[in-house]
XYZ file of C-alpha atoms in Angstrom:
494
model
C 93.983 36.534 7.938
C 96.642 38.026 5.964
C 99.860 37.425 3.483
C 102.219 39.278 1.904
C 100.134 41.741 0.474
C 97.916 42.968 2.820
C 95.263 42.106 5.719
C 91.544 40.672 4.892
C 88.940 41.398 7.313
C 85.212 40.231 8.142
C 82.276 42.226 9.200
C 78.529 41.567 10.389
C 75.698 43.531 10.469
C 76.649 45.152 13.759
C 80.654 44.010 14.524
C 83.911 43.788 12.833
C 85.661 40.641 13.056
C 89.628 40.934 12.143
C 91.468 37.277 11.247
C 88.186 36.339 9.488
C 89.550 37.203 6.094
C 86.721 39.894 4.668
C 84.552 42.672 5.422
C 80.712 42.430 4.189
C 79.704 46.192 4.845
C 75.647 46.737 5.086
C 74.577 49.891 4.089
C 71.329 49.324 2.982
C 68.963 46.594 3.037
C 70.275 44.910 -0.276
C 73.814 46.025 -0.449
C 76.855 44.295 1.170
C 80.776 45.292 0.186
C 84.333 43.474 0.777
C 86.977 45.689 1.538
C 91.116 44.750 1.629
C 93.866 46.281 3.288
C 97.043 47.094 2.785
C 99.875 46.189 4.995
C 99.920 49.820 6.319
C 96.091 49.556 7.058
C 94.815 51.470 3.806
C 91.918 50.559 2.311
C 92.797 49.256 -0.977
C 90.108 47.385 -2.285
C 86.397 48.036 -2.442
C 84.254 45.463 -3.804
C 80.023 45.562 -3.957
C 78.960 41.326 -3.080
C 75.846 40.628 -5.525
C 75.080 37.266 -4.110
C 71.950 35.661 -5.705
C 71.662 31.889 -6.100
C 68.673 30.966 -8.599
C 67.089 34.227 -7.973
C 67.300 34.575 -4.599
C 69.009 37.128 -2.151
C 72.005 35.799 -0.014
C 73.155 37.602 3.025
C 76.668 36.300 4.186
C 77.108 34.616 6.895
C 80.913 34.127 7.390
C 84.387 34.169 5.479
C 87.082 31.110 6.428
C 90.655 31.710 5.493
C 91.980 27.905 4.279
C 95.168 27.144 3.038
C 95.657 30.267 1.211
C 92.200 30.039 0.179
C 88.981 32.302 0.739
C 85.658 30.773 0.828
C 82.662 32.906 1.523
C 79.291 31.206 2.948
C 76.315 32.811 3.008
C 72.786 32.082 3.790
C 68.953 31.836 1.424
C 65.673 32.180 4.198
C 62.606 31.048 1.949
C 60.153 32.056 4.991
C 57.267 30.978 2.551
C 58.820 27.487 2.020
C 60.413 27.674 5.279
C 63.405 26.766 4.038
C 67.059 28.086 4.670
C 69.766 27.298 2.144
C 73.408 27.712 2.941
C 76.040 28.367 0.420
C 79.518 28.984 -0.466
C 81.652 30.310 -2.990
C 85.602 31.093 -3.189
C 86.567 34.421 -3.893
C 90.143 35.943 -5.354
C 92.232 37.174 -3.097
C 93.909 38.951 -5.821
C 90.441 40.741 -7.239
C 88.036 39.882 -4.460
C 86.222 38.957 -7.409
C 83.399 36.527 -5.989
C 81.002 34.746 -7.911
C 77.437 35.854 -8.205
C 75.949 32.377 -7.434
C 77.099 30.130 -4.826
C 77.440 26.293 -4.403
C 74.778 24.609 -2.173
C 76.146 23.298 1.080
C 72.564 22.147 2.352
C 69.111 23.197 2.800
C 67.008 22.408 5.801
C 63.253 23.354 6.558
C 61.660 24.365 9.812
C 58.608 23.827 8.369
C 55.567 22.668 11.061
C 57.980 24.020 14.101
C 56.127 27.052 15.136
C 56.051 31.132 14.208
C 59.125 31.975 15.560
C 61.880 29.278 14.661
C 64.534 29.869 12.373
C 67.747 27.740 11.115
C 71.398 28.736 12.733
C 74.147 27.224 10.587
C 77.048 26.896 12.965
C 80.569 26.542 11.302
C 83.573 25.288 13.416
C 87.366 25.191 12.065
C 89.755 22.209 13.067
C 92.874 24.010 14.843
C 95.090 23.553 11.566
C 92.653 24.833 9.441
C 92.360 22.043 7.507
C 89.087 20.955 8.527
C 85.455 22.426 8.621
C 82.252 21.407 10.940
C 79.283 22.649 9.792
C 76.175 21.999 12.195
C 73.021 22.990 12.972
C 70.272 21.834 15.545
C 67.150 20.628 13.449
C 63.425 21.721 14.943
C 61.586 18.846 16.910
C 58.594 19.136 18.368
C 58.528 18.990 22.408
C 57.695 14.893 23.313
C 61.325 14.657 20.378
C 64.743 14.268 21.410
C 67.140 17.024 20.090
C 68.345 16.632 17.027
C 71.691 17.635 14.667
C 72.827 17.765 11.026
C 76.314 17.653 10.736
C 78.911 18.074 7.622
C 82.620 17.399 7.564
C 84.483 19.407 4.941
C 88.229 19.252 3.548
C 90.643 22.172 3.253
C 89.035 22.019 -0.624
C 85.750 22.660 0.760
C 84.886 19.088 -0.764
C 82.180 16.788 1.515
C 83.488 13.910 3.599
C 80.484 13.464 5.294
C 77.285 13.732 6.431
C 75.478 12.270 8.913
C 72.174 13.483 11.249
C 72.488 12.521 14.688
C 69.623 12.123 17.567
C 70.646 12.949 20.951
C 69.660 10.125 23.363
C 68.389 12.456 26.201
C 64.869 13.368 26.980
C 64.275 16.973 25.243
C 64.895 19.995 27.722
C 67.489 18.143 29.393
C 70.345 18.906 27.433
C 72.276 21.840 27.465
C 74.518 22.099 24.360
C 77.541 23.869 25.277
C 80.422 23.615 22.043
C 81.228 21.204 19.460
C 85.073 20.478 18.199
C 86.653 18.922 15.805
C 90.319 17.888 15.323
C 92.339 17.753 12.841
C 92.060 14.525 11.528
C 88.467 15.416 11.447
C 86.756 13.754 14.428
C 84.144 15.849 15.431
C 82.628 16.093 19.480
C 79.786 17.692 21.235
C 80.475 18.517 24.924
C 76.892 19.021 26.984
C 75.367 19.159 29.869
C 73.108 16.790 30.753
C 69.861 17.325 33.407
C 68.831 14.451 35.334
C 65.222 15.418 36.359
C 64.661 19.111 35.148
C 66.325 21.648 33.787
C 68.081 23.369 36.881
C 71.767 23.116 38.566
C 70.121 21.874 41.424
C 67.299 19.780 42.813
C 66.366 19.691 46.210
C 70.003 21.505 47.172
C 71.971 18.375 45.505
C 73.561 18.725 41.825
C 71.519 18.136 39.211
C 73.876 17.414 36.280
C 76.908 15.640 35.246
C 78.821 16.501 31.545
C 78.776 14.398 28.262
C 81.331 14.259 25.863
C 79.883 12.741 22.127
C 81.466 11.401 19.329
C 80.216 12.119 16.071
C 80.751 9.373 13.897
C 79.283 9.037 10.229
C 77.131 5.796 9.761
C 75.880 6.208 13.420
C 72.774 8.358 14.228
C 72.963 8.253 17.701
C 76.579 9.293 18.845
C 79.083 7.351 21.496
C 78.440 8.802 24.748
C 81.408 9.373 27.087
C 80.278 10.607 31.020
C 83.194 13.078 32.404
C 83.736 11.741 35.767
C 86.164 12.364 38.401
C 86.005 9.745 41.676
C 84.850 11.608 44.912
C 84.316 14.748 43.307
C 81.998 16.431 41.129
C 82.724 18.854 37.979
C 80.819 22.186 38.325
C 81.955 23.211 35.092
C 84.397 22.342 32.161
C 85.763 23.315 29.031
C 86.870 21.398 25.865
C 89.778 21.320 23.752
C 91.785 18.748 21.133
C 95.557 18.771 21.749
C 97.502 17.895 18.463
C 97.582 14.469 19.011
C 93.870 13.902 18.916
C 93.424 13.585 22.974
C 91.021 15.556 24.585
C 91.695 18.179 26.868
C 88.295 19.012 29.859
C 89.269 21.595 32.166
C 87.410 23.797 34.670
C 86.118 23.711 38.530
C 85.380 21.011 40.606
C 83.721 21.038 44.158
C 83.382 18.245 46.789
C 80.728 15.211 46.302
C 77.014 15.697 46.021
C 78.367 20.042 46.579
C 77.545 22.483 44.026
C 80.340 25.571 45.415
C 83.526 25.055 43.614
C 86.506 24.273 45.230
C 89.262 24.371 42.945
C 90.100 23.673 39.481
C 90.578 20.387 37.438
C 92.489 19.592 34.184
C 91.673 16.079 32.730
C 93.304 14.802 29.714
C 92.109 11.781 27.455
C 92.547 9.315 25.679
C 91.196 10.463 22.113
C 90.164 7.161 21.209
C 89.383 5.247 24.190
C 88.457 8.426 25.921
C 90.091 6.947 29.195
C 91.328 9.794 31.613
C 95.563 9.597 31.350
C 96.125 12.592 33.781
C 93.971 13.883 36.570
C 95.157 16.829 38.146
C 93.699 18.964 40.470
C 94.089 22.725 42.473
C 92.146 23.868 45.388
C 92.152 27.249 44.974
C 93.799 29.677 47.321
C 92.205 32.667 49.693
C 95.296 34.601 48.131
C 93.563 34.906 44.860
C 90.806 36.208 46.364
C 91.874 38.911 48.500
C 89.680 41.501 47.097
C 86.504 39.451 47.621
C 87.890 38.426 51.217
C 89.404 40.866 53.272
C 86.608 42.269 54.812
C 84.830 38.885 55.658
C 86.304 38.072 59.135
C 87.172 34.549 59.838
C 88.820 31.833 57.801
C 85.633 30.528 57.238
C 83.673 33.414 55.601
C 86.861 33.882 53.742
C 86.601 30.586 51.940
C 82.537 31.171 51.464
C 83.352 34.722 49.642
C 86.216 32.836 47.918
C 84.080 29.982 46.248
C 81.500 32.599 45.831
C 84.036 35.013 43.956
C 85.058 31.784 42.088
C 82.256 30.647 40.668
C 81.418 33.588 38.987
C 84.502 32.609 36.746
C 83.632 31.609 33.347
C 86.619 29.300 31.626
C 86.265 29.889 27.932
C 89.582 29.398 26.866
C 92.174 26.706 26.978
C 95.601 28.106 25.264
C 97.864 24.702 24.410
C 101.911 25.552 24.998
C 104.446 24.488 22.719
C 106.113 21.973 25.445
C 102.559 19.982 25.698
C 101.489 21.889 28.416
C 98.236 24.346 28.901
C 96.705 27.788 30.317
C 93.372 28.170 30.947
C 91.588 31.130 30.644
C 88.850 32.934 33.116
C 86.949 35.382 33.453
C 84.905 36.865 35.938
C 81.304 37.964 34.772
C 77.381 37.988 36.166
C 74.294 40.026 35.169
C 72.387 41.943 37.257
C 68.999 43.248 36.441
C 67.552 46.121 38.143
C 63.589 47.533 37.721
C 62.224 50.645 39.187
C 58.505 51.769 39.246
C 57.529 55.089 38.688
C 54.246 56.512 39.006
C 52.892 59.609 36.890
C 50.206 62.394 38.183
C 47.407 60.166 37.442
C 48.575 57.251 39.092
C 49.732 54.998 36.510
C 52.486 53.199 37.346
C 55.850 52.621 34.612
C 58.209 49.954 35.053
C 61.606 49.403 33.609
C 64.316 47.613 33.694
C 68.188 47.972 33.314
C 70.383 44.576 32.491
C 73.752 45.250 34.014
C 76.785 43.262 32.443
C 79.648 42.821 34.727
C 83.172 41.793 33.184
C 85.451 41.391 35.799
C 89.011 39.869 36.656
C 90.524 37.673 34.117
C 92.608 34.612 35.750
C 95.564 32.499 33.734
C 95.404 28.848 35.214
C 99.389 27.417 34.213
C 99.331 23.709 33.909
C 102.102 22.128 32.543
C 102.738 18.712 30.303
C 102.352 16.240 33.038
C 99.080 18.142 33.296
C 100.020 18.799 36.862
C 98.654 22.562 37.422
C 102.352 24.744 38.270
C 100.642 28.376 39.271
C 97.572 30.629 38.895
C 97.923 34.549 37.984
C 95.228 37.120 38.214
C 94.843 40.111 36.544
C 92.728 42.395 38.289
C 90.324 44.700 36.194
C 86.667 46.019 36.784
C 84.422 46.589 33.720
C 79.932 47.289 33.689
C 77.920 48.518 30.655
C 74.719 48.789 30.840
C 72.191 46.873 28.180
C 75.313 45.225 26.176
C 78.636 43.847 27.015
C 80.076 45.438 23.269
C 82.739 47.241 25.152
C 83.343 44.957 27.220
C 85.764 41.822 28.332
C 89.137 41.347 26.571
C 90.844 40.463 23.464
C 93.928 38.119 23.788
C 97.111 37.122 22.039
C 99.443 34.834 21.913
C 102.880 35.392 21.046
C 106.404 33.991 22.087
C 105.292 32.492 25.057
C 103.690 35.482 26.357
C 100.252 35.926 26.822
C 98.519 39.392 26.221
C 95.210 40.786 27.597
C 94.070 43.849 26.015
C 91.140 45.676 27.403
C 88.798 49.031 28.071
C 90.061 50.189 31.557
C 89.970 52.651 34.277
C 93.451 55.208 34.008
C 94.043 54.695 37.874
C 94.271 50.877 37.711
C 97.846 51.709 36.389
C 98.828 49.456 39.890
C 95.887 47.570 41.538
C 97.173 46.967 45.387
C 97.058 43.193 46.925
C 93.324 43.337 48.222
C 92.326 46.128 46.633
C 89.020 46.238 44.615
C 90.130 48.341 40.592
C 88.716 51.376 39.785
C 85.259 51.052 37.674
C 85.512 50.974 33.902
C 82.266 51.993 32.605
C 81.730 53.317 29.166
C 80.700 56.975 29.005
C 81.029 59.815 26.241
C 82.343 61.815 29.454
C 85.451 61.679 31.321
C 87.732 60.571 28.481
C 90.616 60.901 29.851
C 89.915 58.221 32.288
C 88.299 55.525 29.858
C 91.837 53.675 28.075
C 92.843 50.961 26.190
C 95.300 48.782 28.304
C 97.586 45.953 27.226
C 98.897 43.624 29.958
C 101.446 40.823 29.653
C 101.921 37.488 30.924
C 105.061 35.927 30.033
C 106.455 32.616 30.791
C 108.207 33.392 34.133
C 105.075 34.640 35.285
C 106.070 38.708 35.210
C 103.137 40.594 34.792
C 103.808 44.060 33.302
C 100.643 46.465 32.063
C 100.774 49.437 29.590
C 97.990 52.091 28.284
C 97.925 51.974 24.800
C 95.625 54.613 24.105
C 92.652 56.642 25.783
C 89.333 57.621 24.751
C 90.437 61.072 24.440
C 93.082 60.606 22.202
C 91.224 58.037 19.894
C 87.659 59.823 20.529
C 86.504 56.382 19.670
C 85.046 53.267 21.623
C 87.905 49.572 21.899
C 85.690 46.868 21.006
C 87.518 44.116 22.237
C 85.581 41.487 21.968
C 85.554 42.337 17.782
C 89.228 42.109 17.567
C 91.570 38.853 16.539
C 95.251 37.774 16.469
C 95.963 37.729 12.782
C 99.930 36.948 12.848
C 102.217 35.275 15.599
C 103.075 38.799 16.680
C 100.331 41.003 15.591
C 96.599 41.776 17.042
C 93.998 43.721 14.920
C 91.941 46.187 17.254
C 88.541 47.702 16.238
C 87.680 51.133 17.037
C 84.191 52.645 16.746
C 82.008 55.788 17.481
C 79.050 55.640 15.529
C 79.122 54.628 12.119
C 82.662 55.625 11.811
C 85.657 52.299 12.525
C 89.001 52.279 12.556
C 91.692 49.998 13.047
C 94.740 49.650 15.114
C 97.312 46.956 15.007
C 99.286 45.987 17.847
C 102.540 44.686 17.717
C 103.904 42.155 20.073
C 107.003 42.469 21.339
């Protein structure tokens, strides 16, 4: 967040988040700090958090900028009563003067649910601000159905409701994918619901279908809504609340009783009757493929490569335009795991294993407010870091129409030929002057133009995209590190 006089920023344990307002700064086991900016980037303000509710220790847990307003939450784990206890407390944005005890939000136990559970207090923002979900899944033993606490909150932070709600599926067939919630304060839960086990598929036929649920207060068990599309079947969606209230479920489809997607689908509906109002659909094209194709042969092991290529896509963002219309977001990602065995002079044999995270092409799906889908752009890149993803995938913003992807990169992707697989970006204290921070720019007529903005040898420090936020209409905060030592850089959008 920010305002006239400077930029507020928030910080974990192991990440810096910018847009999040503040900056909680461990250094040691017991100490946290908030720290302001100024509008040039200096640190201005320095402030030790002594957090203690009745007694007890608080970490925090996240800052949400609301209507001018800063309110800090943080977190109480009694593992003796095993208990958690969530709080909150405003702070001046003036002083950053916060108050030493907090207000309690709720408490919940995981008493009786085994040595290793814990409480995760989940807190989702209505896209005006003006609302706040908070949510967490409560333990159950394994014959229970899956259970939720939920809390609406006003821009005040005061209580509208609260309600616990039972989820009427068998336990272990549910996947819980995101909950929403609009700005009038309806809240939804979209999942993924198993029909015999746990798996995609059973017996070579899809095994799932999505769920859309309304929250309601007053109801335990919420309204169910089944996503359905006639003669085909959704492979995966994403969910979204337009300004209006409807809903907005887009993401790949594939042909009846077929688990290989075959194009993509954008559904919107009805936010009260939840009754589909446009269906439109794109079977994707070899064209966006070429990399993944050209070396396959005939038409037909073209489109096999194709839907194999596509359904490594993972649609995690749905960007609404000003004229009603929409862009989804993909990208391209898989793990790979590889082990080796080694054996030592006396024959004992080692064995370890590498997780390799693979961040790959990011694709811009244009739909427009008919919800018929006008174009698809891809933007080529090629990312792999072993162990962790930190460095990896993109930060975006928004701004005048354009859309911007900024990224870690490979120097010689400067121009990535039609067909042509992108140089590797992986992340390495060695060859510098390859590893750099690139910016590349969508814009409404569907130009794509791409830019370094730094490189490794210049900053000497690691992008952490995934860390950074859009804090302005035409500004981006981007988080540097190498060590223990961060930085910030703020890009400015033309």
């Amino acid at each position: 967040g920010f305002d006239e006089s400077g930029y507020y920023f928030y910080q974990t344990k192991s990440a810096v988040y910018a847009g999040l307002v503040l900056i909680p700064i461990k250094v040691s086991k017991e100490k946290f700090y908030l720290r302001k900016f100024d509008r040039s980037l200096n640190p201005e303000k320095l402030i030790e958090l002594e957090l203690e509710t009745d007694g007890n220790d608080e970490t925090p847990l996240r800052a949400l900028y609301m209507n001018k307003r800063i309110f800090l939450f943080s977190t109480y784990d009694d593992s003796r009563a095993k208990t958690k206890t969530l709080y909150v407390r405003e702070i001046d944005t003036e002083t950053l003067n916060v108050p030493r005890s907090g207000r309690k939000v709720c408490e919940a136990s995981y008493d009786g649910a085994g040595r290793f559970a814990s409480i995760d207090f989940a807190l989702i923002q209505s896209r005006d601000t003006s609302k706040v979900l908070m949510v967490y899944a409560k333990p159950n033993d394994r014959d229970e159905s899956q259970a939720y606490r939920a809390m609406l909150f006003n821009e005040e932070m005061t209580e509208l409701w609260d309600q616990e709600f039972v989820l009427p599926y068998e336990n272990g067939l549910f996947d819980t994918r995101r909950f929403r919630v609009d700005n009038g304060g309806n809240a939804y839960l979209l999942g993924k619901q198993y029909f015999e086990k746990a798996k995609n598929r059973v017996k070579g036929n899809p095994n799932y279908n999505f769920k859309i649920l309304s929250l309601q207060p007053g109801y335990q068990t919420p309204e169910e809504y089944t996503l359905e599309v006639p003669g085909l079947f959704l492979v995966d969606v994403h969910l979204e609340i337009l300004a209006n209230g409807n809903l907005v479920c887009a993401g790949a489809y594939s042909e009846k009783d077929m688990i290989n997607p075959k194009g993509l689908v954008y559904l919107t509906l009805d936010g009260d009757t939840k009754a589909v109002i446009t269906d439109s659909r794109q079977e994707f094209s070899l064209d966006m493929f070429e990399e993944e194709t050209e070396a396959s042969g005939s038409k037909r092991k073209q489109k096999k490569e194709a839907e194999r290529a596509f359904y490594n896509y993972d649609f995690e963002d749905i960007v609404l335009r000003l004229d009603g219309g929409a862009v989804l977001i993909g990208e391209a990602t898989y793990v790979r795991v590889v082990t080796n065995t080694t054996t030592n002079a006396s024959g004992q044999m080692t064995m370890t294993s590498t997780t390799y995270f693979h961040h790959d092409d990011i694709i811009a799906i244009n739909i427009d407010p008919q919800g018929e889908i006008e174009n698809a752009y891809r933007i080529p890149k090629r990312q792999v870091m072993a162990n962790s993803n930190t460095l990896l995938s993109f930060a975006m913003g928004v701004s005048r129409g354009s859309l911007h992807f900024i990224y870690n990169d490979n120097i010689k992707n400067e121009t990535v030929e039609p067909g042509k697989r992108p140089a590797l970006y992986s992340p390495s204290f060695f060859g510098r002057s390859k590893q750099v921070v690139r910016a590349t720019s969508l814009d409404g007529a569907g130009e794509i133009t791409s830019t370094i903005l730094t490189t490794m040898k210049e900053s000497d420090q690691f992008a952490i995209p995934l860390a950074s936020e859009q804090i302005s209409p035409t500004q981006l905060i981007l988080i540097f590190q190498n060590g223990k030592n961060r930085r910030l850089g703020r890009i400015t959008f033309d």
